[in-house]
PDB file of C-alpha atoms in Angstrom:
ATOM      1  CA  GLY A 210      12.258   5.661   0.782  1.00 52.00           C
ATOM      2  CA  ALA A 211      12.331   2.210   2.271  1.00 80.00           C
ATOM      3  CA  GLY A 212       9.454   2.742   4.944  1.00 93.00           C
ATOM      4  CA  VAL A 213       6.347   0.503   5.063  1.00 96.00           C
ATOM      5  CA  SER A 214       3.789   0.954   2.148  1.00 97.00           C
ATOM      6  CA  GLN A 215       0.015  -0.018   2.197  1.00 98.00           C
ATOM      7  CA  THR A 216      -2.169  -0.412  -0.598  1.00 97.00           C
ATOM      8  CA  PRO A 217      -4.607   0.751  -1.518  1.00 97.00           C
ATOM      9  CA  SER A 218      -4.804   4.131   0.327  1.00 96.00           C
ATOM     10  CA  ASN A 219      -8.419   4.179   0.352  1.00 97.00           C
ATOM     11  CA  LYS A 220     -10.996   1.352  -0.280  1.00 98.00           C
ATOM     12  CA  VAL A 221     -14.588   1.798  -0.472  1.00 98.00           C
ATOM     13  CA  THR A 222     -16.871  -1.411  -0.801  1.00 98.00           C
ATOM     14  CA  GLU A 223     -20.348  -2.419   0.107  1.00 97.00           C
ATOM     15  CA  LYS A 224     -21.511  -4.204   2.847  1.00 97.00           C
ATOM     16  CA  GLY A 225     -21.274  -7.878   2.264  1.00 97.00           C
ATOM     17  CA  LYS A 226     -18.362  -7.706  -0.027  1.00 98.00           C
ATOM     18  CA  TYR A 227     -14.912  -9.246   0.310  1.00 98.00           C
ATOM     19  CA  VAL A 228     -11.826  -6.929   0.514  1.00 98.00           C
ATOM     20  CA  GLU A 229      -8.100  -7.417   0.685  1.00 98.00           C
ATOM     21  CA  LEU A 230      -5.445  -5.216   2.138  1.00 98.00           C
ATOM     22  CA  ARG A 231      -1.796  -5.405   1.272  1.00 98.00           C
ATOM     23  CA  CYS A 232       1.204  -4.207   3.587  1.00 98.00           C
ATOM     24  CA  ASP A 233       4.790  -4.416   2.208  1.00 98.00           C
ATOM     25  CA  PRO A 234       7.154  -4.074   5.433  1.00 97.00           C
ATOM     26  CA  ILE A 235      10.539  -2.598   5.730  1.00 95.00           C
ATOM     27  CA  SER A 236      13.008  -4.926   4.134  1.00 93.00           C
ATOM     28  CA  GLY A 237      14.631  -7.244   6.499  1.00 90.00           C
ATOM     29  CA  HIS A 238      12.208  -6.647   9.270  1.00 92.00           C
ATOM     30  CA  THR A 239      10.853  -9.857  10.454  1.00 91.00           C
ATOM     31  CA  ALA A 240       8.002  -8.806  12.544  1.00 91.00           C
ATOM     32  CA  LEU A 241       4.883  -7.521  11.116  1.00 94.00           C
ATOM     33  CA  TYR A 242       1.573  -6.094  12.640  1.00 94.00           C
ATOM     34  CA  TRP A 243      -1.732  -5.005  11.739  1.00 97.00           C
ATOM     35  CA  TYR A 244      -3.644  -2.628  13.626  1.00 96.00           C
ATOM     36  CA  ARG A 245      -7.306  -1.114  13.184  1.00 97.00           C
ATOM     37  CA  GLN A 246      -7.674   2.507  13.961  1.00 95.00           C
ATOM     38  CA  SER A 247     -11.050   4.092  14.499  1.00 91.00           C
ATOM     39  CA  LEU A 248     -11.800   7.935  14.442  1.00 86.00           C
ATOM     40  CA  GLY A 249     -10.316   9.559  17.545  1.00 84.00           C
ATOM     41  CA  GLN A 250      -8.791   6.209  18.948  1.00 88.00           C
ATOM     42  CA  GLY A 251      -5.406   4.799  19.338  1.00 91.00           C
ATOM     43  CA  PRO A 252      -4.360   1.942  17.067  1.00 94.00           C
ATOM     44  CA  GLU A 253      -5.948  -1.379  18.092  1.00 93.00           C
ATOM     45  CA  PHE A 254      -3.750  -4.528  17.910  1.00 93.00           C
ATOM     46  CA  LEU A 255      -5.227  -7.198  15.424  1.00 95.00           C
ATOM     47  CA  ILE A 256      -2.516  -9.553  14.582  1.00 95.00           C
ATOM     48  CA  TYR A 257       1.385 -10.137  14.726  1.00 92.00           C
ATOM     49  CA  PHE A 258       3.450 -12.144  12.670  1.00 93.00           C
ATOM     50  CA  GLN A 259       6.891 -13.454  13.219  1.00 91.00           C
ATOM     51  CA  GLY A 260       8.387 -14.482   9.687  1.00 91.00           C
ATOM     52  CA  THR A 261       5.578 -16.235   7.887  1.00 92.00           C
ATOM     53  CA  GLY A 262       3.704 -17.607  10.933  1.00 91.00           C
ATOM     54  CA  ALA A 263       0.869 -15.639  13.089  1.00 90.00           C
ATOM     55  CA  ALA A 264       2.742 -15.574  16.472  1.00 87.00           C
ATOM     56  CA  ASP A 265      -0.421 -13.836  17.906  1.00 89.00           C
ATOM     57  CA  ASP A 266      -3.889 -13.349  16.327  1.00 92.00           C
ATOM     58  CA  SER A 267      -5.863 -12.794  19.581  1.00 90.00           C
ATOM     59  CA  GLY A 268      -7.082  -9.314  18.160  1.00 92.00           C
ATOM     60  CA  LEU A 269      -8.801 -10.391  15.068  1.00 96.00           C
ATOM     61  CA  PRO A 270     -12.417  -9.550  16.112  1.00 95.00           C
ATOM     62  CA  ASN A 271     -13.990 -12.620  14.364  1.00 95.00           C
ATOM     63  CA  ASP A 272     -13.502 -15.078  11.798  1.00 95.00           C
ATOM     64  CA  ARG A 273     -14.459 -12.629   9.039  1.00 97.00           C
ATOM     65  CA  PHE A 274     -10.916 -11.360   9.457  1.00 98.00           C
ATOM     66  CA  PHE A 275      -7.906 -13.099   8.370  1.00 97.00           C
ATOM     67  CA  ALA A 276      -4.257 -12.409   7.460  1.00 97.00           C
ATOM     68  CA  VAL A 277      -1.417 -13.930   5.766  1.00 97.00           C
ATOM     69  CA  ARG A 278       2.270 -13.502   5.121  1.00 96.00           C
ATOM     70  CA  PRO A 279       3.404 -16.505   2.904  1.00 95.00           C
ATOM     71  CA  GLU A 280       7.043 -15.706   2.366  1.00 94.00           C
ATOM     72  CA  GLY A 281       7.691 -13.566   5.256  1.00 91.00           C
ATOM     73  CA  SER A 282       7.575 -10.265   3.680  1.00 95.00           C
ATOM     74  CA  VAL A 283       4.205  -8.948   2.162  1.00 97.00           C
ATOM     75  CA  SER A 284       1.183  -9.629   4.119  1.00 98.00           C
ATOM     76  CA  THR A 285      -2.506  -9.224   3.100  1.00 98.00           C
ATOM     77  CA  LEU A 286      -5.353  -8.641   5.635  1.00 98.00           C
ATOM     78  CA  LYS A 287      -8.523 -10.264   4.162  1.00 98.00           C
ATOM     79  CA  ILE A 288     -11.995  -9.259   5.537  1.00 98.00           C
ATOM     80  CA  GLN A 289     -14.856 -11.243   4.475  1.00 98.00           C
ATOM     81  CA  ARG A 290     -18.687 -10.382   4.261  1.00 98.00           C
ATOM     82  CA  THR A 291     -17.768  -6.595   5.488  1.00 98.00           C
ATOM     83  CA  GLU A 292     -19.913  -4.896   7.518  1.00 97.00           C
ATOM     84  CA  ARG A 293     -20.351  -1.121   8.306  1.00 97.00           C
ATOM     85  CA  GLY A 294     -18.620  -1.449  11.663  1.00 96.00           C
ATOM     86  CA  ASP A 295     -15.560  -2.422   9.696  1.00 97.00           C
ATOM     87  CA  SER A 296     -14.915   0.721   8.601  1.00 97.00           C
ATOM     88  CA  ALA A 297     -11.718   2.252   9.914  1.00 97.00           C
ATOM     89  CA  VAL A 298      -8.218   2.811   8.853  1.00 97.00           C
ATOM     90  CA  TYR A 299      -6.233  -0.210   8.867  1.00 98.00           C
ATOM     91  CA  LEU A 300      -2.654   0.207   9.864  1.00 98.00           C
ATOM     92  CA  CYS A 301       0.472  -2.072   9.289  1.00 97.00           C
ATOM     93  CA  ALA A 302       3.926  -1.976  11.171  1.00 94.00           C
ATOM     94  CA  SER A 303       6.931  -3.638  11.058  1.00 93.00           C
ATOM     95  CA  SER A 304       9.800  -4.141  13.311  1.00 90.00           C
ATOM     96  CA  LEU A 305      13.350  -5.726  13.259  1.00 87.00           C
ATOM     97  CA  LEU A 306      12.802  -8.354  15.374  1.00 78.00           C
ATOM     98  CA  GLY A 307       9.789  -8.352  17.644  1.00 69.00           C
ATOM     99  CA  PRO A 308       7.351  -6.512  19.898  1.00 62.00           C
ATOM    100  CA  ASP A 309      10.205  -5.104  21.935  1.00 66.00           C
ATOM    101  CA  HIS A 310      11.677  -3.310  19.101  1.00 77.00           C
ATOM    102  CA  THR A 311      10.357  -0.251  17.466  1.00 83.00           C
ATOM    103  CA  GLN A 312       7.557  -0.641  15.140  1.00 88.00           C
ATOM    104  CA  TYR A 313       7.495   1.476  12.068  1.00 91.00           C
ATOM    105  CA  PHE A 314       4.079   2.410  10.546  1.00 95.00           C
ATOM    106  CA  GLY A 315       2.804   2.596   7.053  1.00 96.00           C
ATOM    107  CA  PRO A 316       0.265   5.400   6.134  1.00 96.00           C
ATOM    108  CA  GLY A 317      -2.811   3.065   6.653  1.00 97.00           C
ATOM    109  CA  THR A 318      -5.622   2.153   4.281  1.00 98.00           C
ATOM    110  CA  ARG A 319      -8.894   3.890   4.822  1.00 97.00           C
ATOM    111  CA  LEU A 320     -11.794   1.277   4.639  1.00 98.00           C
ATOM    112  CA  THR A 321     -15.128   2.582   4.189  1.00 98.00           C
ATOM    113  CA  VAL A 322     -18.133  -0.184   4.102  1.00 98.00           C
ATOM    114  CA  LEU A 323     -21.367   1.434   2.892  1.00 96.00           C
TER     115      LEU A 323
ATOM    116  CA  GLY B 294      -7.789  -6.031  28.577  1.00 38.00           C
ATOM    117  CA  GLU B 295      -5.284  -3.406  29.090  1.00 41.00           C
ATOM    118  CA  SER B 296      -5.792   0.099  30.037  1.00 48.00           C
ATOM    119  CA  VAL B 297      -3.537   2.892  28.599  1.00 57.00           C
ATOM    120  CA  GLY B 298      -4.901   6.088  29.169  1.00 52.00           C
ATOM    121  CA  LEU B 299      -4.086   9.871  28.612  1.00 45.00           C
ATOM    122  CA  HIS B 300      -4.806  12.381  31.177  1.00 48.00           C
ATOM    123  CA  LEU B 301      -5.841  15.413  28.804  1.00 51.00           C
ATOM    124  CA  PRO B 302      -7.376  14.595  25.224  1.00 85.00           C
ATOM    125  CA  THR B 303      -6.421  18.177  23.947  1.00 91.00           C
ATOM    126  CA  LEU B 304      -3.477  20.596  24.763  1.00 93.00           C
ATOM    127  CA  SER B 305      -2.973  23.923  23.273  1.00 95.00           C
ATOM    128  CA  VAL B 306       0.385  25.703  23.755  1.00 96.00           C
ATOM    129  CA  GLN B 307       2.283  28.805  22.497  1.00 97.00           C
ATOM    130  CA  GLU B 308       5.034  28.376  20.133  1.00 97.00           C
ATOM    131  CA  GLY B 309       8.359  28.606  21.753  1.00 97.00           C
ATOM    132  CA  ASP B 310       6.780  26.959  25.201  1.00 97.00           C
ATOM    133  CA  ASN B 311       7.286  23.573  26.480  1.00 97.00           C
ATOM    134  CA  SER B 312       4.770  21.028  26.260  1.00 96.00           C
ATOM    135  CA  ILE B 313       4.004  17.989  28.627  1.00 96.00           C
ATOM    136  CA  ILE B 314       1.889  15.179  27.408  1.00 95.00           C
ATOM    137  CA  ASN B 315       0.836  12.391  30.204  1.00 93.00           C
ATOM    138  CA  CYS B 316      -0.066   9.037  29.926  1.00 93.00           C
ATOM    139  CA  ALA B 317      -1.042   6.118  32.459  1.00 91.00           C
ATOM    140  CA  TYR B 318      -0.781   2.622  31.980  1.00 89.00           C
ATOM    141  CA  SER B 319      -2.158  -0.223  34.354  1.00 83.00           C
ATOM    142  CA  ASN B 320       0.030  -3.171  33.710  1.00 84.00           C
ATOM    143  CA  SER B 321       2.850  -3.135  36.044  1.00 83.00           C
ATOM    144  CA  ALA B 322       4.409  -5.919  33.683  1.00 84.00           C
ATOM    145  CA  SER B 323       4.826  -3.636  30.928  1.00 87.00           C
ATOM    146  CA  ASP B 324       8.640  -3.096  30.290  1.00 87.00           C
ATOM    147  CA  TYR B 325       8.805  -1.135  27.009  1.00 89.00           C
ATOM    148  CA  PHE B 326       7.136   2.178  25.956  1.00 92.00           C
ATOM    149  CA  ILE B 327       7.005   4.338  22.938  1.00 92.00           C
ATOM    150  CA  TRP B 328       5.625   7.584  22.136  1.00 95.00           C
ATOM    151  CA  TYR B 329       4.314   8.048  18.787  1.00 95.00           C
ATOM    152  CA  LYS B 330       3.153  11.192  16.883  1.00 97.00           C
ATOM    153  CA  GLN B 331       0.402  10.876  14.336  1.00 95.00           C
ATOM    154  CA  GLU B 332      -0.512  13.744  11.744  1.00 94.00           C
ATOM    155  CA  SER B 333      -3.985  13.774  10.103  1.00 90.00           C
ATOM    156  CA  GLY B 334      -3.958  11.311   7.436  1.00 88.00           C
ATOM    157  CA  LYS B 335      -0.563   9.660   8.450  1.00 92.00           C
ATOM    158  CA  GLY B 336       0.576   6.590  10.119  1.00 94.00           C
ATOM    159  CA  PRO B 337       1.881   7.238  13.644  1.00 94.00           C
ATOM    160  CA  GLN B 338       5.512   8.172  13.657  1.00 94.00           C
ATOM    161  CA  PHE B 339       8.116   6.969  16.199  1.00 93.00           C
ATOM    162  CA  ILE B 340       9.395   9.574  18.515  1.00 95.00           C
ATOM    163  CA  ILE B 341      11.023   8.056  21.155  1.00 95.00           C
ATOM    164  CA  ASP B 342      11.171   5.000  23.361  1.00 93.00           C
ATOM    165  CA  ILE B 343      11.880   3.956  26.939  1.00 93.00           C
ATOM    166  CA  ARG B 344      12.475   0.556  28.741  1.00 91.00           C
ATOM    167  CA  SER B 345      11.517  -0.128  32.235  1.00 91.00           C
ATOM    168  CA  ASN B 346      15.054  -0.028  33.610  1.00 92.00           C
ATOM    169  CA  MET B 347      15.196   3.541  32.892  1.00 95.00           C
ATOM    170  CA  ASP B 348      13.429   6.486  34.360  1.00 96.00           C
ATOM    171  CA  LYS B 349      14.601   9.106  31.689  1.00 97.00           C
ATOM    172  CA  ARG B 350      15.516   9.246  28.086  1.00 97.00           C
ATOM    173  CA  GLN B 351      16.361  12.153  26.071  1.00 97.00           C
ATOM    174  CA  GLY B 352      16.120  12.768  22.380  1.00 94.00           C
ATOM    175  CA  GLN B 353      16.287  15.829  20.074  1.00 93.00           C
ATOM    176  CA  ARG B 354      13.967  18.529  21.977  1.00 96.00           C
ATOM    177  CA  VAL B 355      11.930  15.582  23.612  1.00 98.00           C
ATOM    178  CA  THR B 356      12.266  13.795  26.792  1.00 98.00           C
ATOM    179  CA  VAL B 357      10.492  10.770  28.137  1.00 97.00           C
ATOM    180  CA  LEU B 358       9.981  10.267  31.750  1.00 97.00           C
ATOM    181  CA  LEU B 359       8.751   6.998  33.166  1.00 97.00           C
ATOM    182  CA  ASN B 360       7.709   6.474  36.692  1.00 95.00           C
ATOM    183  CA  LYS B 361       7.112   2.912  37.417  1.00 92.00           C
ATOM    184  CA  THR B 362       5.888   3.500  41.089  1.00 93.00           C
ATOM    185  CA  VAL B 363       2.616   5.237  39.755  1.00 93.00           C
ATOM    186  CA  LYS B 364       2.620   3.601  36.228  1.00 93.00           C
ATOM    187  CA  HIS B 365       2.850   7.093  34.582  1.00 94.00           C
ATOM    188  CA  LEU B 366       4.719   8.032  31.296  1.00 94.00           C
ATOM    189  CA  SER B 367       5.087  11.585  30.044  1.00 96.00           C
ATOM    190  CA  LEU B 368       6.598  13.060  26.797  1.00 97.00           C
ATOM    191  CA  GLN B 369       8.221  16.818  27.094  1.00 98.00           C
ATOM    192  CA  ILE B 370       8.778  18.773  24.144  1.00 98.00           C
ATOM    193  CA  ALA B 371      10.933  21.741  24.280  1.00 97.00           C
ATOM    194  CA  ALA B 372      10.427  24.785  22.301  1.00 97.00           C
ATOM    195  CA  THR B 373       7.271  23.633  20.744  1.00 97.00           C
ATOM    196  CA  GLN B 374       7.011  24.367  16.944  1.00 96.00           C
ATOM    197  CA  PRO B 375       3.972  24.692  14.810  1.00 96.00           C
ATOM    198  CA  GLY B 376       5.150  21.434  13.421  1.00 96.00           C
ATOM    199  CA  ASP B 377       4.558  19.584  16.476  1.00 97.00           C
ATOM    200  CA  SER B 378       0.896  19.922  16.163  1.00 97.00           C
ATOM    201  CA  ALA B 379      -0.494  16.382  15.863  1.00 96.00           C
ATOM    202  CA  VAL B 380      -1.962  13.504  18.071  1.00 95.00           C
ATOM    203  CA  TYR B 381       0.512  12.003  20.376  1.00 96.00           C
ATOM    204  CA  PHE B 382       0.087   8.350  21.497  1.00 94.00           C
ATOM    205  CA  CYS B 383       1.893   6.394  24.172  1.00 94.00           C
ATOM    206  CA  ALA B 384       2.074   2.745  23.723  1.00 91.00           C
ATOM    207  CA  GLU B 385       3.284  -0.047  25.856  1.00 89.00           C
ATOM    208  CA  THR B 386       4.096  -3.729  25.535  1.00 85.00           C
ATOM    209  CA  PRO B 387       4.289  -6.212  28.497  1.00 78.00           C
ATOM    210  CA  ASN B 388       7.473  -8.511  28.728  1.00 65.00           C
ATOM    211  CA  THR B 389       5.189 -11.449  28.486  1.00 60.00           C
ATOM    212  CA  GLY B 390       3.177 -10.289  25.444  1.00 59.00           C
ATOM    213  CA  ASN B 391       3.184  -9.691  21.869  1.00 66.00           C
ATOM    214  CA  GLN B 392       0.845  -6.621  21.719  1.00 76.00           C
ATOM    215  CA  PHE B 393       1.228  -2.964  21.743  1.00 81.00           C
ATOM    216  CA  TYR B 394      -1.352  -1.200  23.628  1.00 87.00           C
ATOM    217  CA  PHE B 395      -2.165   2.348  22.560  1.00 89.00           C
ATOM    218  CA  GLY B 396      -3.750   5.032  24.525  1.00 84.00           C
ATOM    219  CA  THR B 397      -6.493   7.273  23.179  1.00 81.00           C
ATOM    220  CA  GLY B 398      -4.240  10.088  22.229  1.00 91.00           C
ATOM    221  CA  THR B 399      -3.726  13.638  23.212  1.00 93.00           C
ATOM    222  CA  SER B 400      -4.133  16.222  20.576  1.00 94.00           C
ATOM    223  CA  LEU B 401      -1.398  18.960  20.610  1.00 96.00           C
ATOM    224  CA  THR B 402      -2.267  22.231  18.970  1.00 96.00           C
ATOM    225  CA  VAL B 403       0.761  24.901  18.808  1.00 96.00           C
ATOM    226  CA  ILE B 404      -0.514  28.517  18.671  1.00 95.00           C
ATOM    227  CA  PRO B 405       1.788  30.674  16.345  1.00 91.00           C
TER     228      PRO B 405
END
């Protein structure tokens, strides 16, 4: 199974804490995306990486959110000073080249901020 | 911002019937569209895609129709099965951007 994997599957944290969410894309996929999905809604774009660089981070809601992909493969989404409104499922997707190629999604990390 | 919406939030069909799920989009510059299926607790799963230079594309039991004139996309599922029960999302990306915009989703329930 060479799909997109995400860890942890569930994360419960307290308001104000720092969290890191990890994404392992499909091997060979240069494009990686992070989305946030609230209950009953479609995924909402956060950030897009092409290789190691963030090609588009316009979806990040504020400066508490940050993502890295230092070696062009695994990516980490970092959220500082978490708030209850950050509670959602965070989805990662990867595609072979870019936005006009099929994105394959991981199972998501369910983040709950108490 | 972008607007990708669905006409019906829920749809119930009898097993064996055909299903049609509709989606409207607002950006006339959108040139790549995808339908995803999402089961509870899982990430979206690719079903079928279509580019703006086409108006129809067929897969196994699924057909996507694109009407650029009215900015409308539909997903047709033939001989719907219980395993088709899920939430279906359309997503689109403009040729000038990097983002995929998802609609709210349609929940399909197949009645055995």
